[in-house]
Short mmCIF file of C-alpha atoms in Angstrom, two decimals:
data_model
loop_
_atom_site.label_atom_id
_atom_site.label_comp_id
_atom_site.label_asym_id
_atom_site.label_seq_id
_atom_site.Cartn_x
_atom_site.Cartn_y
_atom_site.Cartn_z
CA GLY A 139 21.80 -47.91 -25.38
CA GLU A 140 20.71 -45.96 -22.36
CA ASN A 141 18.95 -42.61 -22.76
CA VAL A 142 18.52 -40.14 -19.91
CA GLU A 143 16.07 -37.24 -20.10
CA GLN A 144 16.33 -34.38 -17.60
CA HIS A 145 13.87 -31.60 -16.75
CA PRO A 146 13.70 -28.69 -16.43
CA SER A 147 16.62 -27.22 -18.34
CA THR A 148 16.50 -24.08 -16.18
CA LEU A 149 15.07 -23.71 -12.68
CA SER A 150 14.88 -20.44 -10.76
CA VAL A 151 13.87 -20.52 -7.09
CA GLN A 152 13.88 -18.07 -4.22
CA GLU A 153 16.58 -18.52 -1.62
CA GLY A 154 15.25 -20.76 1.12
CA ASP A 155 12.74 -22.53 -1.13
CA SER A 156 13.04 -26.11 -2.38
CA ALA A 157 14.19 -27.21 -5.82
CA VAL A 158 13.31 -30.45 -7.60
CA ILE A 159 14.99 -31.81 -10.73
CA LYS A 160 13.62 -34.88 -12.49
CA CYS A 161 15.19 -37.50 -14.73
CA THR A 162 13.93 -40.52 -16.60
CA TYR A 163 15.98 -43.38 -18.01
CA SER A 164 15.24 -45.95 -20.67
CA ASP A 165 17.29 -49.05 -19.79
CA SER A 166 15.71 -51.14 -17.04
CA ALA A 167 19.13 -52.75 -16.47
CA SER A 168 20.57 -49.47 -15.15
CA ASN A 169 21.40 -49.87 -11.49
CA TYR A 170 23.27 -46.78 -10.32
CA PHE A 171 22.14 -43.16 -10.52
CA PRO A 172 24.55 -40.39 -9.47
CA TRP A 173 23.91 -36.65 -9.43
CA TYR A 174 26.68 -34.21 -10.26
CA LYS A 175 27.03 -30.49 -9.61
CA GLN A 176 29.11 -28.47 -12.04
CA GLU A 177 30.12 -24.89 -11.47
CA LEU A 178 31.18 -22.73 -14.40
CA GLY A 179 34.52 -23.85 -15.78
CA LYS A 180 34.90 -26.65 -13.25
CA ARG A 181 34.73 -30.41 -13.31
CA PRO A 182 31.56 -32.32 -12.32
CA GLN A 183 31.43 -33.11 -8.62
CA LEU A 184 29.37 -35.97 -7.20
CA ILE A 185 26.81 -34.69 -4.69
CA ILE A 186 24.67 -37.77 -4.08
CA ASP A 187 23.98 -41.14 -5.65
CA ILE A 188 21.52 -43.98 -5.31
CA ARG A 189 21.59 -47.65 -6.19
CA SER A 190 18.69 -49.52 -7.74
CA ASN A 191 17.95 -51.49 -4.57
CA VAL A 192 17.23 -48.29 -2.62
CA GLY A 193 14.18 -46.03 -2.99
CA GLU A 194 15.42 -42.90 -1.26
CA LYS A 195 18.64 -41.45 0.09
CA LYS A 196 19.23 -38.24 2.01
CA ASP A 197 22.31 -36.22 2.85
CA GLN A 198 21.57 -33.06 4.84
CA ARG A 199 19.67 -30.71 2.48
CA ILE A 200 19.92 -33.02 -0.51
CA ALA A 201 17.84 -36.10 -1.23
CA VAL A 202 17.34 -38.42 -4.17
CA THR A 203 14.36 -40.66 -4.86
CA LEU A 204 14.17 -43.54 -7.31
CA ASN A 205 11.11 -45.19 -8.84
CA LYS A 206 12.34 -48.27 -10.69
CA THR A 207 8.91 -49.19 -12.02
CA ALA A 208 8.45 -45.81 -13.68
CA LYS A 209 12.17 -45.51 -14.46
CA HIS A 210 12.57 -42.07 -13.02
CA PHE A 211 14.61 -40.47 -10.27
CA SER A 212 14.63 -37.02 -8.76
CA LEU A 213 16.93 -34.66 -6.89
CA HIS A 214 15.47 -32.59 -4.07
CA ILE A 215 17.31 -29.64 -2.54
CA THR A 216 15.70 -27.99 0.48
CA GLU A 217 16.45 -24.60 2.04
CA THR A 218 18.33 -23.50 -1.05
CA GLN A 219 21.30 -21.19 -0.64
CA PRO A 220 23.19 -18.96 -3.10
CA GLU A 221 26.03 -21.48 -3.30
CA ASP A 222 23.58 -24.04 -4.69
CA SER A 223 23.53 -22.09 -7.96
CA ALA A 224 25.16 -24.33 -10.59
CA VAL A 225 24.35 -26.82 -13.34
CA TYR A 226 23.17 -30.19 -12.08
CA PHE A 227 23.43 -33.40 -14.09
CA CYS A 228 21.76 -36.71 -13.51
CA ALA A 229 23.33 -39.88 -14.87
CA ALA A 230 22.69 -43.59 -15.12
CA ILE A 231 24.87 -46.62 -15.58
CA ARG A 232 24.01 -50.21 -16.45
CA GLY A 233 26.87 -51.88 -14.77
CA GLY A 234 30.03 -53.65 -15.63
CA ALA A 235 32.58 -51.41 -17.27
CA ASP A 236 30.05 -49.07 -18.86
CA GLY A 237 30.51 -45.35 -18.62
CA LEU A 238 27.86 -42.97 -17.36
CA THR A 239 25.01 -41.72 -19.55
CA PHE A 240 24.25 -38.12 -18.61
CA GLY A 241 21.17 -35.97 -18.87
CA LYS A 242 21.53 -32.57 -20.53
CA GLY A 243 21.67 -30.69 -17.26
CA THR A 244 19.58 -28.25 -15.24
CA HIS A 245 20.79 -24.72 -14.61
CA LEU A 246 19.66 -23.94 -11.07
CA ILE A 247 19.45 -20.26 -10.22
CA ILE A 248 18.92 -19.19 -6.61
CA GLN A 249 17.31 -15.75 -6.42
CA PRO A 250 18.24 -13.69 -3.33
CA ASN B 285 46.97 -38.11 -3.90
CA ALA B 286 46.68 -35.85 -6.92
CA GLY B 287 43.60 -37.79 -8.09
CA VAL B 288 42.95 -37.45 -11.83
CA THR B 289 45.14 -35.00 -13.70
CA GLN B 290 44.84 -33.75 -17.27
CA THR B 291 47.11 -31.78 -19.56
CA PRO B 292 46.94 -29.38 -21.23
CA LYS B 293 44.24 -27.16 -19.70
CA PHE B 294 43.63 -25.27 -22.92
CA ARG B 295 44.58 -25.83 -26.53
CA ILE B 296 43.79 -24.27 -29.90
CA LEU B 297 44.27 -26.46 -32.96
CA LYS B 298 44.01 -25.78 -36.64
CA ILE B 299 41.85 -28.04 -38.79
CA GLY B 300 43.76 -31.18 -39.71
CA GLN B 301 46.29 -30.97 -36.87
CA SER B 302 46.80 -33.77 -34.40
CA MET B 303 47.28 -33.81 -30.66
CA THR B 304 47.19 -36.03 -27.61
CA LEU B 305 45.27 -35.19 -24.47
CA GLN B 306 46.96 -36.62 -21.43
CA CYS B 307 45.21 -38.18 -18.45
CA ALA B 308 46.74 -39.80 -15.40
CA GLN B 309 45.43 -41.09 -12.08
CA ASP B 310 47.27 -42.14 -8.96
CA MET B 311 44.47 -44.05 -7.23
CA ASN B 312 45.28 -47.43 -8.81
CA HIS B 313 41.90 -47.48 -10.51
CA ASN B 314 41.31 -50.07 -13.21
CA TYR B 315 38.53 -48.20 -14.97
CA MET B 316 39.20 -45.03 -16.90
CA TYR B 317 36.94 -42.97 -19.17
CA TRP B 318 37.04 -40.13 -21.64
CA TYR B 319 34.02 -37.84 -21.98
CA ARG B 320 33.38 -34.74 -24.03
CA GLN B 321 31.09 -31.91 -23.01
CA ASP B 322 29.72 -29.58 -25.65
CA PRO B 323 28.36 -26.16 -24.56
CA GLY B 324 25.10 -26.45 -22.63
CA MET B 325 25.10 -30.23 -22.83
CA GLY B 326 25.79 -33.23 -20.67
CA LEU B 327 28.90 -35.34 -20.97
CA LYS B 328 29.13 -38.02 -23.64
CA LEU B 329 31.36 -41.09 -23.44
CA ILE B 330 34.10 -41.31 -26.07
CA TYR B 331 36.18 -44.31 -24.98
CA TYR B 332 36.79 -46.33 -21.86
CA SER B 333 39.27 -48.86 -20.50
CA VAL B 334 38.94 -51.63 -17.95
CA GLY B 335 42.67 -52.06 -17.46
CA ALA B 336 46.03 -51.88 -19.12
CA GLY B 337 45.85 -53.10 -22.71
CA ILE B 338 42.03 -53.11 -22.87
CA THR B 339 39.97 -50.32 -24.41
CA ASP B 340 36.50 -50.03 -25.90
CA LYS B 341 34.35 -47.51 -27.74
CA GLY B 342 31.73 -45.39 -26.10
CA GLU B 343 28.88 -43.38 -27.61
CA VAL B 344 30.95 -40.94 -29.72
CA PRO B 345 34.32 -42.54 -30.66
CA ASN B 346 34.69 -41.30 -34.25
CA GLY B 347 37.76 -39.14 -34.78
CA TYR B 348 39.51 -40.35 -31.62
CA ASN B 349 41.86 -43.10 -30.55
CA VAL B 350 43.05 -44.26 -27.15
CA SER B 351 45.66 -46.52 -25.63
CA ARG B 352 46.23 -47.89 -22.15
CA SER B 353 49.76 -49.15 -21.66
CA THR B 354 49.78 -48.63 -17.88
CA THR B 355 47.19 -48.53 -15.12
CA GLU B 356 47.94 -44.86 -14.47
CA ASP B 357 47.75 -43.32 -17.95
CA PHE B 358 44.97 -43.11 -20.52
CA PRO B 359 45.81 -40.68 -23.37
CA LEU B 360 43.27 -39.60 -25.98
CA ARG B 361 44.51 -38.98 -29.51
CA LEU B 362 42.92 -36.70 -32.11
CA GLU B 363 44.41 -37.46 -35.52
CA LEU B 364 42.77 -34.95 -37.88
CA ALA B 365 41.17 -32.21 -35.84
CA ALA B 366 37.80 -30.90 -37.05
CA PRO B 367 35.70 -27.97 -35.78
CA SER B 368 33.13 -30.50 -34.52
CA GLN B 369 35.71 -31.63 -31.96
CA THR B 370 35.68 -28.26 -30.25
CA SER B 371 34.63 -29.22 -26.73
CA VAL B 372 35.74 -29.68 -23.16
CA TYR B 373 37.26 -33.11 -22.56
CA PHE B 374 37.06 -34.79 -19.18
CA CYS B 375 38.91 -37.88 -18.10
CA ALA B 376 37.54 -39.95 -15.21
CA SER B 377 38.45 -43.04 -13.26
CA ARG B 378 36.79 -45.36 -10.77
CA GLY B 379 37.80 -48.24 -8.61
CA GLY B 380 35.95 -51.44 -7.93
CA GLY B 381 35.52 -54.62 -9.90
CA LEU B 382 33.50 -55.49 -12.97
CA THR B 383 30.32 -56.14 -11.02
CA ILE B 384 30.61 -53.01 -8.92
CA SER B 385 29.43 -50.19 -11.16
CA TYR B 386 28.36 -47.87 -8.37
CA ASN B 387 31.75 -46.73 -7.27
CA GLU B 388 32.16 -43.02 -7.72
CA GLN B 389 33.79 -41.78 -10.90
CA PHE B 390 36.40 -39.13 -10.19
CA PHE B 391 36.83 -36.50 -12.85
CA GLY B 392 39.90 -34.60 -13.92
CA PRO B 393 39.85 -30.79 -14.32
CA GLY B 394 39.23 -30.99 -18.08
CA THR B 395 40.93 -29.82 -21.28
CA ARG B 396 39.25 -27.04 -23.24
CA LEU B 397 39.94 -27.62 -26.95
CA THR B 398 39.12 -25.25 -29.78
CA VAL B 399 39.57 -26.27 -33.42
CA LEU B 400 39.68 -23.40 -35.90
#
């Protein structure tokens, strides 16, 4: 089955700086890669996603890049703000009815 | 739309007890999923369903059962609760057809279960 590795497990950045979280996946058949933000005690919320036929996608301060050859994808957050503090999860899905395979998460801490 | 709803929000069980976690969605989604999230970890797929009457195992199905009698409801059953089942359980649903895997999965608020 699919395996998703996520790094780092904890990331501390100064407010206003950029943050980058990286994930790798094992199954070359995976074709959809969402990123979720989860605040303490809350449900995961989709923040951005990318399909396998796209190399990069941007939404305001958030961007995701995908390298299919290397089987890795990354989340980039620019101009970080205190409200960006949360746990971020990457995920991958092969298609069909399959559920998502999640990474273990990155705890992003924004230092004032 | 209420989206995906789950009950109860919290529950404490004794070892060996049984319970059903309820999940419902009002978006007419065919696909529904159950995940568990252990502390400090990502979510893991327990079971999923592609429509009423059709269910299949995910990565961690042992100790659980599901049923899907209607499009709206997808309950998860724990028959003999064990401490290893202490976790937060999330139900999710998505629309789209079989070939469209990239439709967003919408998550419910979760059920926090403790087995003592």
